PDB file of C-alpha atoms in Angstrom:
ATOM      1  CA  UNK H 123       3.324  -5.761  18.260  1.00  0.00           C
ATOM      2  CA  UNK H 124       6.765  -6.122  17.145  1.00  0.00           C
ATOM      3  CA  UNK H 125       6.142  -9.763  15.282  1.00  0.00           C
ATOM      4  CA  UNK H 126       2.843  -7.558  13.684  1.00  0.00           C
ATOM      5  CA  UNK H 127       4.902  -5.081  12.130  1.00  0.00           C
ATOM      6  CA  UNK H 128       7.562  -7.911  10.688  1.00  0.00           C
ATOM      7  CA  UNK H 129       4.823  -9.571   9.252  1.00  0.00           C
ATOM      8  CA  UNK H 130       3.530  -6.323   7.841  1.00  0.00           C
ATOM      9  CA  UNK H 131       6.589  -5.449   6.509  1.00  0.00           C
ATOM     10  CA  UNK H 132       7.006  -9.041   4.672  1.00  0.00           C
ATOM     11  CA  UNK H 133       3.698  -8.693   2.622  1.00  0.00           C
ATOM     12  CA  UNK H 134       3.402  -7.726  -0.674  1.00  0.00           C
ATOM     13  CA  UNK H 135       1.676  -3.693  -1.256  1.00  0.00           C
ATOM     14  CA  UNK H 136      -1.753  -3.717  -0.964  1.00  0.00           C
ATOM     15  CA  UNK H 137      -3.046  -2.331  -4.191  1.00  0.00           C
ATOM     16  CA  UNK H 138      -3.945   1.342  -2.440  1.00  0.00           C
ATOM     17  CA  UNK H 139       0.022   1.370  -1.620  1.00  0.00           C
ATOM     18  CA  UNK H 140       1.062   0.945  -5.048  1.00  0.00           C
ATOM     19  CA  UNK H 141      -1.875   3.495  -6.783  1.00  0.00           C
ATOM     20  CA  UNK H 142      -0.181   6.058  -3.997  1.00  0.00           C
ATOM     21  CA  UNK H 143       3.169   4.982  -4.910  1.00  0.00           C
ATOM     22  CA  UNK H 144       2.807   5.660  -8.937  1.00  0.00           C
ATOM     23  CA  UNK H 145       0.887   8.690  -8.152  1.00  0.00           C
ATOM     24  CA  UNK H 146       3.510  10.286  -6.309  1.00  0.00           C
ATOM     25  CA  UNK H 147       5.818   9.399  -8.517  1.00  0.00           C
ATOM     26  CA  UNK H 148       3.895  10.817 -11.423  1.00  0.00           C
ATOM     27  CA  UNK H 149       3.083  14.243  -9.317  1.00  0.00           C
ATOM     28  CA  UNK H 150       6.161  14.745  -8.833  1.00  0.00           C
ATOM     29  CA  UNK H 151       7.535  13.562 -12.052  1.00  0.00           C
ATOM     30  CA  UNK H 152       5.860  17.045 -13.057  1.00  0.00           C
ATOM     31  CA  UNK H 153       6.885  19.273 -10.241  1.00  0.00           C
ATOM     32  CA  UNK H 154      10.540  17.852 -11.301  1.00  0.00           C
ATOM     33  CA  UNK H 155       9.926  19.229 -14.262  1.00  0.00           C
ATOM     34  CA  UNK H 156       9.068  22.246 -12.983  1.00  0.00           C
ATOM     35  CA  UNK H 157      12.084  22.741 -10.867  1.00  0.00           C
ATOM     36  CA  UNK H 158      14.094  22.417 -14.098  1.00  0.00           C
ATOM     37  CA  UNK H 159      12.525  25.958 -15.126  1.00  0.00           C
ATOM     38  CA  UNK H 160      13.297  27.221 -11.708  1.00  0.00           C
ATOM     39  CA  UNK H 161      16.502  25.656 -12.291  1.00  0.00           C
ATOM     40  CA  UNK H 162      17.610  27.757 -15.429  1.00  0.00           C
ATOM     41  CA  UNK H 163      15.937  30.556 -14.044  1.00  0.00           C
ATOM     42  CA  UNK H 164      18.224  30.364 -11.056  1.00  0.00           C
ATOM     43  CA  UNK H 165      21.650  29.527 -13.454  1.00  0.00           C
ATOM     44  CA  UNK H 166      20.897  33.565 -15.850  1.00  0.00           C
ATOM     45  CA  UNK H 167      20.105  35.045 -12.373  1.00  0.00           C
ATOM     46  CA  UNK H 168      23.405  34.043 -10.852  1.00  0.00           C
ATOM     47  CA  UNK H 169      25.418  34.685 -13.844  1.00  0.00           C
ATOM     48  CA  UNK H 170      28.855  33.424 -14.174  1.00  0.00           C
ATOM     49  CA  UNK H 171      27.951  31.316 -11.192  1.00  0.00           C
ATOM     50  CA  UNK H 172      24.935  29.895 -12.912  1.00  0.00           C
ATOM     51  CA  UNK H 173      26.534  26.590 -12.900  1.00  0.00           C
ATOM     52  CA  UNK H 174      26.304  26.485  -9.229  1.00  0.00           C
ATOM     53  CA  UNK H 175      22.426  26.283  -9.405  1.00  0.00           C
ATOM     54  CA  UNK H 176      21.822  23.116  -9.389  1.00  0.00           C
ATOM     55  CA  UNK H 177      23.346  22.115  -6.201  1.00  0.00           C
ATOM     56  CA  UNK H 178      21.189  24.763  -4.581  1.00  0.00           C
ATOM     57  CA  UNK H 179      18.017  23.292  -5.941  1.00  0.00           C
ATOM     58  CA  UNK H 180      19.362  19.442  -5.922  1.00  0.00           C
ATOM     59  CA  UNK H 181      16.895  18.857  -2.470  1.00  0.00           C
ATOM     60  CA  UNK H 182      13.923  19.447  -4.619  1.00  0.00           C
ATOM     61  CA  UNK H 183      14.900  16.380  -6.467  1.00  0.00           C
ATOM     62  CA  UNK H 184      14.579  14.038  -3.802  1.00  0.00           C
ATOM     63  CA  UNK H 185      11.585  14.929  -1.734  1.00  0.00           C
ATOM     64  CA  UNK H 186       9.342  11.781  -3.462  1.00  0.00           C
ATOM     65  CA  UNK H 187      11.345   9.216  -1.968  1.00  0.00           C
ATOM     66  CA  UNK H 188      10.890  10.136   1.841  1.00  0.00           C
ATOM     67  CA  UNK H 189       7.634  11.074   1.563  1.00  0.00           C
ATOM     68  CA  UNK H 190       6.697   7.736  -0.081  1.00  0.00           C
ATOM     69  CA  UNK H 191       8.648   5.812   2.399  1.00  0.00           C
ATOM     70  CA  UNK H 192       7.311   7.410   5.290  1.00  0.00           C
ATOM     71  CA  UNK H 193       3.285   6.914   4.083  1.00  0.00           C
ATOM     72  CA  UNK H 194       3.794   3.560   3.079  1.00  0.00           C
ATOM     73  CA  UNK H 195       6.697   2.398   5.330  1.00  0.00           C
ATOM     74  CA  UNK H 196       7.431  -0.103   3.620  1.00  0.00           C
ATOM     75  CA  UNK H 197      11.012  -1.405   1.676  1.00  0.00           C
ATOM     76  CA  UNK H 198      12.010   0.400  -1.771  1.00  0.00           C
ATOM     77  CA  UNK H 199       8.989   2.509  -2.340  1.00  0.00           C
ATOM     78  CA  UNK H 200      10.928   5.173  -2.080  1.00  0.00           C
ATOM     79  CA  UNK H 201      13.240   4.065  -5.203  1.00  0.00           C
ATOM     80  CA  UNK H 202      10.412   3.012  -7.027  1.00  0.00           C
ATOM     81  CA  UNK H 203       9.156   6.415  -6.446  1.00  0.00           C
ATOM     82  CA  UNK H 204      11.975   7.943  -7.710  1.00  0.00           C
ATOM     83  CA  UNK H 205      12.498   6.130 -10.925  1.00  0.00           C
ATOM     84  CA  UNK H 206       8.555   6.396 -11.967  1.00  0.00           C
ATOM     85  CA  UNK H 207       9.378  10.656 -11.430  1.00  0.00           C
ATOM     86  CA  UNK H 208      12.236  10.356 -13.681  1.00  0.00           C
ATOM     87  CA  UNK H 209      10.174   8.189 -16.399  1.00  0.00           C
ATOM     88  CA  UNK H 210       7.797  10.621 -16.338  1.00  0.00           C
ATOM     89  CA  UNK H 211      10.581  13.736 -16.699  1.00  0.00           C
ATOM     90  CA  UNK H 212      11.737  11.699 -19.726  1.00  0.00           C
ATOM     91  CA  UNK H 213       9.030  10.017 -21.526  1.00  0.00           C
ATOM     92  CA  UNK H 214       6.207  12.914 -21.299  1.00  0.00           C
ATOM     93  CA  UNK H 215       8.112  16.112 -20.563  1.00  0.00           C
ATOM     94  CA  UNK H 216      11.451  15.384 -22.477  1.00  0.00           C
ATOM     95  CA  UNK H 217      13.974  15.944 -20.535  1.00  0.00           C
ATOM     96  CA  UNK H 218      17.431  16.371 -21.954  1.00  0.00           C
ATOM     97  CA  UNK H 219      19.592  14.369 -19.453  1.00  0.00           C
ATOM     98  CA  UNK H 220      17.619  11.257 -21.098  1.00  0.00           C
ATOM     99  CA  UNK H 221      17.616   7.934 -19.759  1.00  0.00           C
ATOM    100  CA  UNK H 222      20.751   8.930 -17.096  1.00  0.00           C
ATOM    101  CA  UNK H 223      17.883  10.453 -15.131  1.00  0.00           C
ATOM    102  CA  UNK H 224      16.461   7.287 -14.327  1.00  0.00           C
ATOM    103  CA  UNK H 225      20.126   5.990 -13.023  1.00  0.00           C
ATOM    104  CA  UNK H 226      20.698   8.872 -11.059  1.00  0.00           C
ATOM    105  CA  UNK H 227      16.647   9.134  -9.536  1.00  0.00           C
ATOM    106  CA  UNK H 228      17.662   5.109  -8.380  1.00  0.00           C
ATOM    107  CA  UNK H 229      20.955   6.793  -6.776  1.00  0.00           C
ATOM    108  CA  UNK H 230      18.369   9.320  -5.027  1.00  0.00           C
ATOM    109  CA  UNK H 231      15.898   7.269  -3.984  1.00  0.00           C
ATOM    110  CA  UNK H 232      18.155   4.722  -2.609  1.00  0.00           C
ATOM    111  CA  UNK H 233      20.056   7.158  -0.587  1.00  0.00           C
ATOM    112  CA  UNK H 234      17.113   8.968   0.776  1.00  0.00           C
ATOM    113  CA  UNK H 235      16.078   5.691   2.090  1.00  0.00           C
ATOM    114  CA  UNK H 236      18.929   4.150   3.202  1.00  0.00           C
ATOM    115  CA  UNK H 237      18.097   5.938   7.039  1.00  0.00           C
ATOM    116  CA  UNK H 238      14.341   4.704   7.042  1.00  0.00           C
ATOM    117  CA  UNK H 239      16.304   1.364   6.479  1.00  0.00           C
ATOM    118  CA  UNK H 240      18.422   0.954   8.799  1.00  0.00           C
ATOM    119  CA  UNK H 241      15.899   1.600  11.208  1.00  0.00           C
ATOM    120  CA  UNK H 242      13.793  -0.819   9.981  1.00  0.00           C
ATOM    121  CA  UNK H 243      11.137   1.733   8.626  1.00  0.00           C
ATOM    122  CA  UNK H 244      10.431   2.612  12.460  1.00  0.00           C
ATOM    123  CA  UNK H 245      12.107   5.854  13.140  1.00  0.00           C
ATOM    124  CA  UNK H 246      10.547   8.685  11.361  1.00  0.00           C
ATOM    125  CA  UNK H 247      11.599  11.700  13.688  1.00  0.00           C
ATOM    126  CA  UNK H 248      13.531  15.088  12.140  1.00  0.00           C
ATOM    127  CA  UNK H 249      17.462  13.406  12.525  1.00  0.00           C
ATOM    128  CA  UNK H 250      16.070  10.295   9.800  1.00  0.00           C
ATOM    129  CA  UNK H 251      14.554  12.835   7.650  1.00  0.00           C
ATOM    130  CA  UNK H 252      18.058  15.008   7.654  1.00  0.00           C
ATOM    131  CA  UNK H 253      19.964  12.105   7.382  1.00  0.00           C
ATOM    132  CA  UNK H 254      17.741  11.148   4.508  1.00  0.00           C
ATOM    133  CA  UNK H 255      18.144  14.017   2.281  1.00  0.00           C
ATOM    134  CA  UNK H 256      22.132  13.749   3.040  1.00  0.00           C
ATOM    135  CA  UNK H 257      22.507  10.756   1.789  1.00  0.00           C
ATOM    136  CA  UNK H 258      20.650  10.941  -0.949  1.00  0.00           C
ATOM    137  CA  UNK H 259      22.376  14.259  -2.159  1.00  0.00           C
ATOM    138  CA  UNK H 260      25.332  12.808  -1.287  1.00  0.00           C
ATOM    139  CA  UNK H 261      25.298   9.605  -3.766  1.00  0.00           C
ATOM    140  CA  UNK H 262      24.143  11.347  -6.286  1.00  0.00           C
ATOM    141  CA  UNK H 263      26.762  14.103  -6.245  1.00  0.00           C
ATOM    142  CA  UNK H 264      29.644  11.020  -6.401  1.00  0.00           C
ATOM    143  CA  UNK H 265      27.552  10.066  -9.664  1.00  0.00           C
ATOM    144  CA  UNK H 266      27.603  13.030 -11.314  1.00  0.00           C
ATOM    145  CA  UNK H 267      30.808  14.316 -10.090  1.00  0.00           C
ATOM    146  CA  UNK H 268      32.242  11.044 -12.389  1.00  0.00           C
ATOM    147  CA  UNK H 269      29.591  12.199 -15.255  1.00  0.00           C
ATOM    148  CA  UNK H 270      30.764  15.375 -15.495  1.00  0.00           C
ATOM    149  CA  UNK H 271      34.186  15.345 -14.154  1.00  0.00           C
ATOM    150  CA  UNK H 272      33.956  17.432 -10.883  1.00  0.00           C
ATOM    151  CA  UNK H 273      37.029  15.869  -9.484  1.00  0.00           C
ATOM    152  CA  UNK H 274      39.614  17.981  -9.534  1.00  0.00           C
ATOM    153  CA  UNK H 275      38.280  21.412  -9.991  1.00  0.00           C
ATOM    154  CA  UNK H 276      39.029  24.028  -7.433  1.00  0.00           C
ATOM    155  CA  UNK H 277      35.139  24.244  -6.720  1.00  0.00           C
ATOM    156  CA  UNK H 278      34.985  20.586  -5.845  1.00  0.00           C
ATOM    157  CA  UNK H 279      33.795  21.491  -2.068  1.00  0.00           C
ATOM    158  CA  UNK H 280      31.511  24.315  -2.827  1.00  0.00           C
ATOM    159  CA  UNK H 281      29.898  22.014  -4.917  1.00  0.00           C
ATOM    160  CA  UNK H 282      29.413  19.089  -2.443  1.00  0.00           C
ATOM    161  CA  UNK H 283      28.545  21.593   0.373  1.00  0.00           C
ATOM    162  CA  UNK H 284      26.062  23.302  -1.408  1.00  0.00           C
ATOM    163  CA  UNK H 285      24.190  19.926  -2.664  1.00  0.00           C
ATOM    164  CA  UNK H 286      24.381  18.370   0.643  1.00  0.00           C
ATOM    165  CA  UNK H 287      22.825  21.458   2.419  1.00  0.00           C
ATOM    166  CA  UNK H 288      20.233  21.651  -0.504  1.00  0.00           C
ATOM    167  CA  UNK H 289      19.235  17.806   0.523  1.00  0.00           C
ATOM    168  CA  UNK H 290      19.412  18.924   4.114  1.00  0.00           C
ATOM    169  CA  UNK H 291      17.090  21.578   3.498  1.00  0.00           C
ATOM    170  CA  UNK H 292      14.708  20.598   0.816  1.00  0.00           C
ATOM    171  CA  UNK H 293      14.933  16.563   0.262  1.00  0.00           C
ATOM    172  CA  UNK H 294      15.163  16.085   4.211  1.00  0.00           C
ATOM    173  CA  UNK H 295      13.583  18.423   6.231  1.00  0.00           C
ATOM    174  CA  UNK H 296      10.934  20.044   3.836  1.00  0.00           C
ATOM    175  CA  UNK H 297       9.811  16.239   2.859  1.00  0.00           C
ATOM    176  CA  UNK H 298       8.911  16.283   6.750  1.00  0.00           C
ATOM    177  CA  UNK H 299       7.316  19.262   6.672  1.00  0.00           C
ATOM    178  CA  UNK H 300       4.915  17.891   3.981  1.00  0.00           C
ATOM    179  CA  UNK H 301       4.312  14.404   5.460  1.00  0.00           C
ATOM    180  CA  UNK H 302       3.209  15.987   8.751  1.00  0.00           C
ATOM    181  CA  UNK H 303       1.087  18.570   6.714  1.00  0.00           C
ATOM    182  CA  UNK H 304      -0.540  15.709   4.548  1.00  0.00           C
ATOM    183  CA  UNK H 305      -0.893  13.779   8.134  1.00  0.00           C
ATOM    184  CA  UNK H 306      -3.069  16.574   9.782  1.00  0.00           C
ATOM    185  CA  UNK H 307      -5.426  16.852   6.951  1.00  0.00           C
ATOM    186  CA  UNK H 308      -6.509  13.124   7.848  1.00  0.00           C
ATOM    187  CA  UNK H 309      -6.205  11.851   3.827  1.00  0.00           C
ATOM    188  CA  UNK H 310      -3.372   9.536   5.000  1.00  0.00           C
ATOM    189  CA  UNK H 311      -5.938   7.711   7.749  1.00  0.00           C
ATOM    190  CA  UNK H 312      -6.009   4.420   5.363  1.00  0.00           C
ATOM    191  CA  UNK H 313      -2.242   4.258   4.903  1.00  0.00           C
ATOM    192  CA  UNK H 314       0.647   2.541   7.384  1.00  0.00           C
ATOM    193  CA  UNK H 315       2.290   5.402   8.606  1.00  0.00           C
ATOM    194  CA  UNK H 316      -1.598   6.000  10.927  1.00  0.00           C
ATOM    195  CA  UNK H 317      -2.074   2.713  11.411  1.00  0.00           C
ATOM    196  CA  UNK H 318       1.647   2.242  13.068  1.00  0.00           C
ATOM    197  CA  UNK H 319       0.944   5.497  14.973  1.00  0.00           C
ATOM    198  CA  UNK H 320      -1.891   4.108  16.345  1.00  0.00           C
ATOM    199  CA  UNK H 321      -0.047   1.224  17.153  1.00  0.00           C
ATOM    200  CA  UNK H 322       2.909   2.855  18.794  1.00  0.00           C
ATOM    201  CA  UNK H 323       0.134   4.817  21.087  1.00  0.00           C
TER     202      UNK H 323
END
């Protein structure tokens, strides 16, 4: 079973893996989009604290990547994810942080998948999916704490702990929620993540 999987693993995508890949990425290349609207919404709402909005909704921004990575299971899907969402935010729906976005959706993606890594795209329980949405807040904040000069204001930590709950929350857990949704409704039958389920039984 175990020289199966590594042999799995070492193959390239299977043609249905990479349609699935680009369309997530394109999906939610548009729900990205939409966040930013529920973004700005969020900064006149909370007023003088309006700049505090977008580590609260930060999660949203990495959900792509661990969903990816846990249907296909297999090595920088999740990235690739990522970037194709950010094309998408930039190239069709104009987004003003330009071609950054696509630096800091690699930065995402890579840190949301860092924990399916290092377990060897095996471990797929609620602690990876946490960890994932961390991490991936988490190197992404360092990047844009440089861009826009976080370091040193008095808010530094309020900053940090709000994005790293917001990846907790809704790039770690709620990306589980929806791969175990999407599971139940039996579309994902031709994909690894049944198949290694099945195999795992």
């Amino acid at each position: 079973m175990a020289d199966r999987t590594k042999i799995d693993k070492g193959r390239k995508l299977p043609l249905r893996d990479i349609v699935l890949m680009v369309m997530l990425g394109v999906v939610f290349g548009f729900l990205y989009w939409a966040l930013v609207q529920a973004w700005n919404l969020l900064a006149v709402a909370m007023g003088p604290a309006g700049d505090l909005a977008q580590h609260v909704l930060l999660g949203g921004w990495l959900l792509v990547a661990p969903i990816a990575v846990a249907i296909i299971r297999r090595p920088f899907v999740g990235i690739i994810a990522e970037v194709i969402a950010s094309v998408v935010e930039v190239v069709f729906l104009g987004s003003p942080v330009g071609p950054l976005l696509m630096v800091a959706a690699a930065l995402q993606g890579a840190g949301s998948e860092l924990p399916f890594a290092i377990t060897r795209y095996r471990r797929f329980g609620w602690l990876t999916y946490a960890l994932s949405g961390l991490l991936g807040a988490g190197l992404v904040f360092v990047f844009s704490a440089f861009r826009y000069a976080w370091f040193g204001q008095d808010i530094l930590l309020l900053r940090l702990g709000l994005q790293l709950a917001s990846g907790l929350v809704l790039g770690g857990l709620l990306a589980k929620v929806i791969v175990d949704a999407l599971l139940r409704t039996g579309v994902l039958d031709q994909f690894a993540i049944v198949r290694e389920e099945r195999r795992a039984r």
